[in-house]
C-alpha positions in Angstrom: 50.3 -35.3 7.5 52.7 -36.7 10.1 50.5 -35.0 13.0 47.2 -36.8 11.5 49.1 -40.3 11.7 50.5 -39.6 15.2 47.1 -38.3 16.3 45.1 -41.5 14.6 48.1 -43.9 16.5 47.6 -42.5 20.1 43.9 -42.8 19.7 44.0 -46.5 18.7 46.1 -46.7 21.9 44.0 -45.0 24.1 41.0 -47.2 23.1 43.0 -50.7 23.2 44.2 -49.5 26.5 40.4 -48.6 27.8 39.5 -52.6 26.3 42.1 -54.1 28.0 41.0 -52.5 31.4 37.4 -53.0 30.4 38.3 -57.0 30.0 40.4 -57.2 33.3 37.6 -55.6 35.2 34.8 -58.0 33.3 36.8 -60.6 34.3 37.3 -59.5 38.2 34.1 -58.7 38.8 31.9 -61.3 37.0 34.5 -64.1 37.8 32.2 -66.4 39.0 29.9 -66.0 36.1 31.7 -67.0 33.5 33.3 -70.3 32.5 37.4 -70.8 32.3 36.9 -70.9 28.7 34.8 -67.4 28.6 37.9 -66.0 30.4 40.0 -67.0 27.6 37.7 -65.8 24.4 36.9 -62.2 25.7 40.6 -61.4 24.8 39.4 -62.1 21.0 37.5 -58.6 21.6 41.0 -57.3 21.3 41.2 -58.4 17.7 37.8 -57.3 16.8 38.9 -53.9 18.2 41.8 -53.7 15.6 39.7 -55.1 13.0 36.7 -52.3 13.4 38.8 -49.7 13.6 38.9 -50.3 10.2 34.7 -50.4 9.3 33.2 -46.8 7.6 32.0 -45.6 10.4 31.7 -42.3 9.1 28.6 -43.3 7.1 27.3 -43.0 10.0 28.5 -39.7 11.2 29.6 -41.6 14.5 32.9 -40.6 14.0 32.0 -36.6 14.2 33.0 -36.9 17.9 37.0 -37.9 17.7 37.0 -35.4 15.1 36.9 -33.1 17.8 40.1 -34.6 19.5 42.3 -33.2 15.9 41.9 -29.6 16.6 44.5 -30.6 19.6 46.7 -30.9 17.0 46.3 -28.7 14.4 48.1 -25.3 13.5 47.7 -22.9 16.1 48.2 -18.9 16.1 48.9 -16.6 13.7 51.6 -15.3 13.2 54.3 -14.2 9.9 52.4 -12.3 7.2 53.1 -12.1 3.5 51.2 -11.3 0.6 51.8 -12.0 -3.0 51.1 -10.8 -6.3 50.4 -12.1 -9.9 52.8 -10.6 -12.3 52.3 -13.2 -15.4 48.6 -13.5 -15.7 48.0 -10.9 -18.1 44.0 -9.9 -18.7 43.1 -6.9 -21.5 39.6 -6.3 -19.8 40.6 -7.5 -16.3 37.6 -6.9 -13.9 38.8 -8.4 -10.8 42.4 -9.3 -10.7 42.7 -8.6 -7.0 41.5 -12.0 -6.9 44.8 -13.1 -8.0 46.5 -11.3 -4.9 45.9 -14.0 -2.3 47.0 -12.2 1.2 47.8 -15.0 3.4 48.7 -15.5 7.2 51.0 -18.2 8.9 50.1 -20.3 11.3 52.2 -22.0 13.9 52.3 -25.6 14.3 51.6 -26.2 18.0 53.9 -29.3 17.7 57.4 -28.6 16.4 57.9 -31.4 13.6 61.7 -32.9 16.3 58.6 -34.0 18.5 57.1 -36.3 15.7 60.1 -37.2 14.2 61.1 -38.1 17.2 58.5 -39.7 18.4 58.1 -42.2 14.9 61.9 -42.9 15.3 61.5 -44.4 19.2 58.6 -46.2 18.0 59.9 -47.8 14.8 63.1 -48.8 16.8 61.4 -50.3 19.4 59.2 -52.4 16.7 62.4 -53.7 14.9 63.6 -54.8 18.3 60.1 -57.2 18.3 61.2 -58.1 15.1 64.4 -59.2 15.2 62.9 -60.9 18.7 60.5 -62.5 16.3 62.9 -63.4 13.9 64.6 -65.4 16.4 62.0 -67.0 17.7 61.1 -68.3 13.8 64.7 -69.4 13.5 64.7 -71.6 16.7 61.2 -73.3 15.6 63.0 -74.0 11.8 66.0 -75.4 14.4 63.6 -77.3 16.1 61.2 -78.8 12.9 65.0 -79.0 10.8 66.1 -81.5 14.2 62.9 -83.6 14.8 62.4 -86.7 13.5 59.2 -88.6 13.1 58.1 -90.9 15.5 57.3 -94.5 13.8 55.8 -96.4 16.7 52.6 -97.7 15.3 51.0 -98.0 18.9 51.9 -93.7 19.5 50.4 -93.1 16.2 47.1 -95.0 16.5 47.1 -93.0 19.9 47.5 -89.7 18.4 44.6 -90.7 15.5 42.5 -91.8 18.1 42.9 -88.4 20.0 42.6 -86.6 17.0 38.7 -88.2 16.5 38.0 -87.4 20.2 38.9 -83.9 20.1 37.1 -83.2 16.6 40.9 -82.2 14.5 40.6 -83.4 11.3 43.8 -82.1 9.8 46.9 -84.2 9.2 49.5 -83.7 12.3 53.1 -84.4 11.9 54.4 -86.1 15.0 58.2 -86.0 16.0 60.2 -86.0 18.6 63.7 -83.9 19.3 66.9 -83.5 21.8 65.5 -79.6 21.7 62.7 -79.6 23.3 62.1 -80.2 27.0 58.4 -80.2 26.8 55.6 -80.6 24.4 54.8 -78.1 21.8 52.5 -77.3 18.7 53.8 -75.6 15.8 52.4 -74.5 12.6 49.6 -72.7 11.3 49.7 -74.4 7.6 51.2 -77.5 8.7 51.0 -78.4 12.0 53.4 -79.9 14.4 53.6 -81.8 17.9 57.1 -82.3 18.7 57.6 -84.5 21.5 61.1 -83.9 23.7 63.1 -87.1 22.5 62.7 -89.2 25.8 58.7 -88.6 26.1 58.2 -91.9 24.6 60.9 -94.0 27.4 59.5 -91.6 30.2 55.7 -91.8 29.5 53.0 -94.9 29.0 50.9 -95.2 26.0 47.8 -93.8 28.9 49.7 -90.3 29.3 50.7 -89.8 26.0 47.1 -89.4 25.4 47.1 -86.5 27.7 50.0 -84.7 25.8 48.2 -85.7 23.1 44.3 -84.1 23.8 46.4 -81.0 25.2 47.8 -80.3 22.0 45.5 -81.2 19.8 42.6 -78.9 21.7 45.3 -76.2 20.9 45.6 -77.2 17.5 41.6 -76.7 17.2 41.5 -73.8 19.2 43.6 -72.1 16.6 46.5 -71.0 19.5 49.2 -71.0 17.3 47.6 -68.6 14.9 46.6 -66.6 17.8 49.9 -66.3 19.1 51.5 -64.6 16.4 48.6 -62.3 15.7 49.0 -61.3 19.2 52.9 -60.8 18.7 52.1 -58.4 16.1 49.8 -56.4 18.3 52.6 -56.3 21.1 55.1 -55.2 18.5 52.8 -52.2 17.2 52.0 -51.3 21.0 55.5 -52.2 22.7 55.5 -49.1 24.9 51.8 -49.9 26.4 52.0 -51.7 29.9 48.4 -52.5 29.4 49.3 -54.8 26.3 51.9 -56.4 28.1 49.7 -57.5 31.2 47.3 -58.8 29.0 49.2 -60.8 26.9 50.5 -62.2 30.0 46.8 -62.7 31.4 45.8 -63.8 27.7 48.4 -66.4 27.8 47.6 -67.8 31.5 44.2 -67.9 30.4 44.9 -69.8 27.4 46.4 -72.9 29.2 43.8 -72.9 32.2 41.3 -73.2 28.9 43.0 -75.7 27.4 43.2 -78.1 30.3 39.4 -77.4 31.0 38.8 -78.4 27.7 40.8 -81.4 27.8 38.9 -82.6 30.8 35.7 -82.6 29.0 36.3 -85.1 27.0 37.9 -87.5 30.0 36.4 -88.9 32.7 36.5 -88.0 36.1 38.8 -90.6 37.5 41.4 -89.6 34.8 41.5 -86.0 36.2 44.3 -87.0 38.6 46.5 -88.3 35.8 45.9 -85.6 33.4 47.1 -83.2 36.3 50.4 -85.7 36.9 50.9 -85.3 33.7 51.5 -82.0 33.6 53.4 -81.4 36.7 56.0 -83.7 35.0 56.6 -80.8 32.5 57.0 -77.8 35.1 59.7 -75.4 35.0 60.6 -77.6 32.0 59.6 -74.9 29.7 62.8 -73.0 30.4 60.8 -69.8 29.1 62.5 -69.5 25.5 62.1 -67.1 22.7 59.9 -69.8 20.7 57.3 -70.5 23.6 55.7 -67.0 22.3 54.8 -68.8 18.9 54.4 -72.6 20.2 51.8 -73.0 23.2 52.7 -76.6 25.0 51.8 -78.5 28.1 54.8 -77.5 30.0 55.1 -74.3 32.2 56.9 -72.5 35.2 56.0 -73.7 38.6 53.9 -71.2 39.9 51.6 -71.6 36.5 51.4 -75.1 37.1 50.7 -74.9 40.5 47.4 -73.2 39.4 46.3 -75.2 37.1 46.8 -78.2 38.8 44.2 -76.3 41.5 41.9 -75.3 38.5 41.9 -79.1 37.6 41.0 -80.2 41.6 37.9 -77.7 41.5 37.1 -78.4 38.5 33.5 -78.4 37.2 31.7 -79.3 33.9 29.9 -76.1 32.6 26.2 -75.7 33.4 24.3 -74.3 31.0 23.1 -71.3 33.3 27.2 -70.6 33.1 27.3 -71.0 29.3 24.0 -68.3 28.9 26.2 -66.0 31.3 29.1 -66.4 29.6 27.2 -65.7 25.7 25.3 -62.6 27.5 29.1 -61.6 29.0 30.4 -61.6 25.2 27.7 -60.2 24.2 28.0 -57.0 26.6 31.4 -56.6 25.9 31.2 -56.5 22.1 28.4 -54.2 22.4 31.4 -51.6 24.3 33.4 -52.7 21.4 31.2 -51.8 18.6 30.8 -48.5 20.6 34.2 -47.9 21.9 35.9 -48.3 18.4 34.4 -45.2 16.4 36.6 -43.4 18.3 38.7 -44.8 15.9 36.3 -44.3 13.0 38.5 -41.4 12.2 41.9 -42.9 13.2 41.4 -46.4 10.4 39.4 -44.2 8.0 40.8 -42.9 4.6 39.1 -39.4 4.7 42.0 -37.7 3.5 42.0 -39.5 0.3 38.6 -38.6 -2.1 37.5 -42.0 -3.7 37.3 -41.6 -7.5 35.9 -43.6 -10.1 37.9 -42.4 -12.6 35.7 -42.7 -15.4 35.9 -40.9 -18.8 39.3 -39.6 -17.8 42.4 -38.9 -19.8 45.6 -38.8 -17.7 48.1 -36.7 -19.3 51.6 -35.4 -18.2 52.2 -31.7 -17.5 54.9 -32.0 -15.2 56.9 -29.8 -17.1 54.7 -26.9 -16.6 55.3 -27.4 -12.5 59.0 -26.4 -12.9 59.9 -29.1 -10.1 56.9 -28.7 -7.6 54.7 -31.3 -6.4 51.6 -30.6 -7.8 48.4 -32.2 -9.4 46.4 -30.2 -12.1 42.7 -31.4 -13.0 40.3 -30.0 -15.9 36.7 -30.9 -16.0 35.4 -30.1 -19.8 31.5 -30.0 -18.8 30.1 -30.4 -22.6 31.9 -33.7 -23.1 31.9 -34.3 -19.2 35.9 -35.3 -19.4 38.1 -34.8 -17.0 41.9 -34.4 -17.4 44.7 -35.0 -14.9 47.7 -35.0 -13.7 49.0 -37.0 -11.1 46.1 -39.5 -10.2 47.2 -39.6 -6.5 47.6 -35.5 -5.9 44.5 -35.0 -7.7 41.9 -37.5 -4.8 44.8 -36.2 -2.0 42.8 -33.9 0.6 44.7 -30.7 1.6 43.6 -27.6 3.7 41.3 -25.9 0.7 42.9 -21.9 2.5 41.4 -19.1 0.8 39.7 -20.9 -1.9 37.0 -21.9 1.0 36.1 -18.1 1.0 33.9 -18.9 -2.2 31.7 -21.4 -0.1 31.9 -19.0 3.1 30.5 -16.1 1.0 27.9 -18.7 -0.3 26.8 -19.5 3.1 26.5 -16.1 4.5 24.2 -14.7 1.7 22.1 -17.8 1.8 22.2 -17.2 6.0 21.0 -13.7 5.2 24.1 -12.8 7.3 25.2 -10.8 3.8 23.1 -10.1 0.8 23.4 -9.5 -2.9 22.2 -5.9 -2.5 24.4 -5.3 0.6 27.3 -7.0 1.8 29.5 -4.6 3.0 30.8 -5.6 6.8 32.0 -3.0 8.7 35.8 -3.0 9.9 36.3 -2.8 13.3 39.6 -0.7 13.6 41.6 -3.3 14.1 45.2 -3.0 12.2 45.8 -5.9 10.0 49.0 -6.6 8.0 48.1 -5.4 4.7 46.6 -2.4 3.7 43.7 -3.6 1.7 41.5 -5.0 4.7 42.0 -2.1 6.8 38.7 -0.4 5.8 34.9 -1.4 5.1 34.3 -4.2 3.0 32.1 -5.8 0.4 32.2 -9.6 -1.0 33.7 -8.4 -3.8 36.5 -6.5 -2.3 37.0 -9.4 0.5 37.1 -12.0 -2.2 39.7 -10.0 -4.1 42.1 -8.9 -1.5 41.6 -12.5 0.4 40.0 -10.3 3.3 40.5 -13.2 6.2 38.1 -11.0 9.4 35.5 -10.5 6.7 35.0 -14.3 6.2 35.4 -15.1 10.1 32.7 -12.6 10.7 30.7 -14.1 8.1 31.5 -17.7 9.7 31.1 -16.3 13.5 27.1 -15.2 12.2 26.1 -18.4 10.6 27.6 -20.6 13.3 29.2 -24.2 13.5 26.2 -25.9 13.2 25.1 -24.6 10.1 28.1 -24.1 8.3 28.5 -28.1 9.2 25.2 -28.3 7.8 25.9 -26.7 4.5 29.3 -28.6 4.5 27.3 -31.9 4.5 25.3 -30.6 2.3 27.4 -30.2 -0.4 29.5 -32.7 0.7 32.9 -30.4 0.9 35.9 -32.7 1.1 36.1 -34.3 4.2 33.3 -31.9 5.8 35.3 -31.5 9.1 35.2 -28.3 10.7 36.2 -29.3 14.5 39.5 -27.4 13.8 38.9 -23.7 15.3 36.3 -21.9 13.5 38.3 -19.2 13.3 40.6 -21.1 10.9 39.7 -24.6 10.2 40.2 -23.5 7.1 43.5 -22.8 7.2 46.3 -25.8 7.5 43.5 -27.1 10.1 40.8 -30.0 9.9 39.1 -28.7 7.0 40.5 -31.0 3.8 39.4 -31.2 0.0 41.5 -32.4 -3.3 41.6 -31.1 -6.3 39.1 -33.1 -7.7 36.6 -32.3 -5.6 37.1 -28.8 -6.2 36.2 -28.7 -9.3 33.2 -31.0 -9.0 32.2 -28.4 -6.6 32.6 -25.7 -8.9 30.6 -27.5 -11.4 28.1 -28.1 -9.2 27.8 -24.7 -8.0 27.8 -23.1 -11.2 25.3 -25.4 -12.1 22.8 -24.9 -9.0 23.0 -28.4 -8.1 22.2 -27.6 -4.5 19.3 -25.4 -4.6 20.7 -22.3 -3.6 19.4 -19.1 -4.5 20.0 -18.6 -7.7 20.7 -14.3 -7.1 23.3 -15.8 -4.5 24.8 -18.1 -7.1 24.8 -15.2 -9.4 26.5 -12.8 -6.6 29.1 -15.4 -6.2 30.0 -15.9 -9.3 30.8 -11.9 -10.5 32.7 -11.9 -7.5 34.8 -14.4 -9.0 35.3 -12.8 -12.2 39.0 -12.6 -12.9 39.0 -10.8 -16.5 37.6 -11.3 -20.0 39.6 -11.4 -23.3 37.6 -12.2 -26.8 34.9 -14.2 -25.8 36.4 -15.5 -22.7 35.6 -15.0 -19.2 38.3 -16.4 -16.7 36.6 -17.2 -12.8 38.7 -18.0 -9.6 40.3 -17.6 -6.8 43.6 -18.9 -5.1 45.0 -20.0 -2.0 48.2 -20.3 -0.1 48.9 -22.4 2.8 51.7 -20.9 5.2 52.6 -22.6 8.1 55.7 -21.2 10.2 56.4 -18.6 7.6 56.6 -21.5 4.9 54.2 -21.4 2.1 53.6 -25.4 2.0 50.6 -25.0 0.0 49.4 -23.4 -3.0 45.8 -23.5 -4.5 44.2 -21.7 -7.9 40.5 -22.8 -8.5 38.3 -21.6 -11.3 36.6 -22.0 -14.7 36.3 -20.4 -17.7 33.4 -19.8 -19.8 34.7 -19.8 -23.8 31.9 -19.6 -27.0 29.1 -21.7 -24.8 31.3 -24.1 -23.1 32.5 -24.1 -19.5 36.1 -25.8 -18.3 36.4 -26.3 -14.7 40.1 -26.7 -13.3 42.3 -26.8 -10.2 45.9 -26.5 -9.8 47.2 -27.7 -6.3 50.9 -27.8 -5.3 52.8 -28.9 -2.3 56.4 -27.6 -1.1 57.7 -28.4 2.6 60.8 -25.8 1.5 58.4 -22.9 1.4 57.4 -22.1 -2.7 54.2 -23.6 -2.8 52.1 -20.4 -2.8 48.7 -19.5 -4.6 50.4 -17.2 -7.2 52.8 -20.2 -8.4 49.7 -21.9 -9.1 48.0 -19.6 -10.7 50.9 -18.7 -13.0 51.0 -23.1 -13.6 46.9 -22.8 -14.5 47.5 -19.3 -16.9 50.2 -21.6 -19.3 48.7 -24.9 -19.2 44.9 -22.9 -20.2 46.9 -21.2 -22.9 48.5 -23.7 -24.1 45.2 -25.9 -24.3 43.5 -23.1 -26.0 41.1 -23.1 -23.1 42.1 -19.3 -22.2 
């Protein structure tokens, strides 16, 4: 799982990155085209970036392309072997219990796990440093508000009311004044605040308090402050990324060269000299602290004053030529946006988790039959159509499905006409495998039962990706993700399913829900015949997950016909130590059937 997240968090990165230098090159070369304004807003695109990583985009398969990018890290070579065997499953008229002798190979991680680990640790460290920076910063505005009193000059406050109407704020503003503060500031997203340094009102007339006054207040409309900390957060999640911290930077240059052009709207030309005095009162009064992240003002360092005092010389009122340019420039951009971020469709998307409506389910507790193991058992009874499970969030968790995919292989290949019914016997190549068993010709019976992996691949290798991704859609098998090699997506790789969705798979196939050929269905099924006691007939198969030489995963699938009825079930378990293997689970299905009566 840790690789998935890891993969999903460089991605976002590589497509905020790729907006951010789309924006700064928007911005270079269409300069002239768009107003000071428009230069501000297109950094909202960075928001909207965040926020559709987050939209299904895999309803409409757009995200089938970054699929492609989680092959790069999933398992990679082969390499320890093991086998197992069933010793407590115990069947009187047994006809395939080879089934239950689920020969498995490891795979290797390509990334050993000290990478991630490592890699989470740096990260999360660096995003407590941000917030214990934020943390500060929050502390010195509660300083700040816990220091300022409120200004009770009627003259200042009729100003302020009188801005207010001009600007278009309707929201009450809490005016004060404070010893610490050396320039104006807004605060608060719920309750707003203009704190006013505590000589503003000796130092300044009634006419440029106005100033301070529309410059606030246009931030206060503009919603600054609540963009401020939104944009804290994003810096904190991508601290490492240079590209964040330029356009932050930019973002917040922007935001005050916006702000005065927007102030300068509503004035008249021959105030445009006062406005700018104004401000070159407050410069280099800022003093740069901790809270200015959170509390946009009027002041600022020299060198940003310097250009906005030039911005407010050449400045011009929009024409609406500029204002078309500037829509069609937004426009354009979130168009990229909208296509840019299903590379992220994958990364925001909960594919690993099956979405279950739960209904007509009893949830029941049988973790005493798992002996300690992290597991999830689920039972579909088809004549009352009742499910019973146990552990809710195992049961909709997506794992690599292993050998129990072999079921759907083999279905594939006979409907390919790669095998058939009458003759399905693949030829061994004289390759020497690990085990015994699959060092000679084979049949689907025989593969099935001795977990025959070159049989399968062969099979895959004749149908081809595009049609086995075909038949996956088809009937929609977990998260229908094949990009992983196709030599072993199957196997700790891309391809995921949970336990529920195995047995509504099995249900449906026994069922012929699909429209498969019902001989194939047929062939499929006595190849899963396990053994027959009474008037019983037990159906599966297993699988075992092994990566490094650990078996991490552990899989028995099946159903079992009893006096008319048919009970589908799946028994899943998970172990990072190494016991999580497919004849664990099958021993967990044999007592919790028995002891339901079920087989």
């Amino acid at each position: 799982m840790m690789d998935t997240l890891i993969l999903r968090f460089l991605l976002s990165t590589l497509v905020v990155s790729l907006l951010i230098l789309a924006i700064l090159i928007t911005k270079k070369v269409l300069y002239k085209h768009m107003s000071v304004r428009t230069h501000y807003k297109i950094w909202y695109f960075l928001l909207l970036s965040l926020v559709t990583s987050f939209f299904p985009w895999n309803i409409f398969r757009l995200g089938e392309v970054p699929q492609y990018l989680k092959s790069l890290l999933s398992t990679g070579k082969y390499s320890t072997f093991r086998g197992e065997s069933i010793s407590r499953l115990d069947h009187s008229a047994a006809s395939n219990t080879d089934l239950l002798h689920d020969f498995t190979v490891s795979v290797n991680k390509s990334t050993p796990d000290v990478i991630y680990h490592t890699f989470i640790t740096v990260w999360v460290i660096g995003i407590a440093m941000f917030i214990g920076l934020a943390i500060c910063s929050l502390y010195q505005i509660h300083q700040i508000k816990k220091s300022a009193t409120t200004i009770p000059n009627r003259k200042i406050n009729e100003m302020l009311a009188a801005c207010k109407e001009v600007v278009g704020v309707k929201r009450k503003i809490r005016l004060t004044e404070t010893d610490n503060v050396t320039s104006p500031i807004t605060l608060g997203i719920l309750q707003p605040h203009i704190i006013l340094p505590k000589k503003t009102r000796e130092t300044f007339s009634l006419a440029e308090l106005k100033y301070v006054f529309l410059h606030e207040l246009y931030h206060q409309k503009s919603k600054d402050v609540f963009v401020n900390y939104v944009m804290l957060l994003v810096q904190a999640i991508y601290w490492f990324n240079p590209f964040v911290w330029l356009a932050l930077k930019r973002m917040q240059k922007d935001r005050e060269l916006a702000c005065d052009a927007g102030v300068l709207n509503l004035l008249d030309e021959r105030e445009y000299i006062e406005y700018g005095h104004t401000i070159i009162h407050f410069a280099d009064k800022s003093a740069e602290r901790s809270y200015g992240r959170l509390a946009p003002g009027i002041g600022g360092t020299k060198q940003q004053i310097k250009q906005r005092v030039q911005n407010i010389a050449n400045f011009h009122r929009d024409s609406p030529l500029l204002k078309w340019k500037g829509k069609i420039i937004c426009a354009v951009l979130g168009v990229f946006v909208l296509l840019l971020t299903p590379f992220t469709a994958v990364i925001a998307s909960t594919d690993d988790v099956f979405d279950f409506n739960g209904k007509n389910t009893v949830y029941e507790d049988l973790s005493s039959y798992f002996d300690g193991y992290n597991g999830s058992f689920v039972l579909y009874d088809a004549s009352k159509k009742q499910y019973q499970i146990y552990n809710s969030k195992m049961s909709r968790q997506r794992v690599s499905p292993d050998s129990t995919y072999k079921i759907y292989s083999a279905l594939f290949g006979l409907e390919s006409n790669v095998i058939s019914a009458n003759n399905s016997e693949q030829m061994w190549d004289g390759q020497i495998h690990p085990y015994q068993e699959w060092n000679k010709n084979q049949n689907l019976s025989t593969a099935l039962g001795n977990s025959v992996n070159w049989y399968f691949q062969h099979i895959d290798q004749e149908v081809g990706r595009k049609q086995l991704n075909n038949y996956f859609h088809k009937i929609k098998y977990g998260n229908e993700d094949l990009s992983g090699n196709l030599d072993r997506y199957w196997m700790e790789s891309s391809l995921k399913i949970s336990p529920i969705e195995q047995v509504q798979l099995l249900y449906a196939l026994e069922e012929n829900k699909f429209g498969f050929k019902e001989k194939n269905i047929q062939a499929i099924r006595k190849a899963l015949l396990i053994g027959e006691q009474n008037d019983r007939q037990l159906y599966g198969k297993t699988g075992t997950g092994t990566v490094d030489g650990k078996d991490v995963n552990g899989w028995f699938v099946g159903f079992v016909t009893k006096a008319g009825h048919t009970y589908y079930f799946a028994v899943n378990i998970q172990d990072e130590n190494g016991r999580a293997s497919g004849d664990k689970a099958a021993e967990i299905a044999d007592m919790i059937l028995r002891d339901k009566n079920i087989y």
